[in-house]
Amino acid sequence: MCVYMCMCMYVYVCVCVYIYMYVCACLFVCVYVCICMCVYACICIYMYMYIYIHTHIH
């Protein structure tokens, strides 16, 4: 799921930036942002699930 979300974000951001701004550094910036967002999202989802399970398991 995280990988899929990351790829979607990568394509969307890169296409938008490339088409509307024609930035040469688009790919570099996009990959960096994509990886950061993907990792952050994965951590958030993991923590949420961890807390949810531990608060509802009792």
Short mmCIF file of C-alpha atoms in Angstrom, two decimals:
data_model
loop_
_atom_site.label_atom_id
_atom_site.label_comp_id
_atom_site.label_asym_id
_atom_site.label_seq_id
_atom_site.Cartn_x
_atom_site.Cartn_y
_atom_site.Cartn_z
CA MET A 1 0.00 0.00 0.00
CA CYS A 2 2.74 2.40 0.95
CA VAL A 3 4.68 1.67 -2.20
CA TYR A 4 1.57 2.16 -4.34
CA MET A 5 0.76 5.46 -2.63
CA CYS A 6 4.35 6.58 -3.06
CA MET A 7 4.29 5.81 -6.77
CA CYS A 8 1.01 7.67 -7.25
CA MET A 9 2.38 10.70 -5.45
CA TYR A 10 5.62 10.52 -7.43
CA VAL A 11 3.88 10.45 -10.79
CA TYR A 12 1.36 13.15 -9.89
CA VAL A 13 3.90 15.60 -8.45
CA CYS A 14 6.48 15.04 -11.18
CA VAL A 15 3.98 15.43 -14.00
CA CYS A 16 2.50 18.58 -12.49
CA VAL A 17 5.85 20.20 -11.83
CA TYR A 18 7.26 19.23 -15.22
CA ILE A 19 4.26 20.39 -17.23
CA TYR A 20 3.55 23.64 -15.41
CA MET A 21 6.98 24.81 -14.31
CA TYR A 22 9.50 22.96 -16.52
CA VAL A 23 11.95 22.59 -13.66
CA CYS A 24 15.12 20.66 -14.54
CA ALA A 25 15.53 19.45 -10.98
CA CYS A 26 11.98 18.09 -10.93
CA LEU A 27 12.92 14.43 -10.73
CA PHE A 28 15.43 14.92 -7.92
CA VAL A 29 13.05 17.01 -5.82
CA CYS A 30 10.14 14.71 -6.59
CA VAL A 31 11.97 11.55 -5.56
CA TYR A 32 13.13 13.18 -2.33
CA VAL A 33 9.64 14.43 -1.44
CA CYS A 34 8.06 11.13 -2.46
CA ILE A 35 10.38 9.06 -0.27
CA CYS A 36 9.92 11.39 2.71
CA MET A 37 6.14 11.42 2.36
CA CYS A 38 5.96 7.67 1.86
CA VAL A 39 8.09 6.88 4.91
CA TYR A 40 6.19 9.40 7.01
CA ALA A 41 2.85 7.96 5.92
CA CYS A 42 4.00 4.42 6.67
CA ILE A 43 5.16 5.42 10.17
CA CYS A 44 1.87 7.21 10.84
CA ILE A 45 -0.19 4.25 9.69
CA TYR A 46 1.93 1.83 11.72
CA MET A 47 1.70 3.92 14.89
CA TYR A 48 -2.06 4.38 14.44
CA MET A 49 -2.61 0.64 14.03
CA TYR A 50 -0.33 -0.11 16.98
CA ILE A 51 -2.18 2.31 19.28
CA TYR A 52 -5.60 1.19 18.00
CA ILE A 53 -4.85 -2.51 18.56
CA HIS A 54 -3.40 -1.95 22.03
CA THR A 55 -6.26 0.28 23.15
CA HIS A 56 -8.97 -2.11 21.88
CA ILE A 57 -7.37 -5.44 22.77
CA HIS A 58 -8.28 -5.27 26.44
#
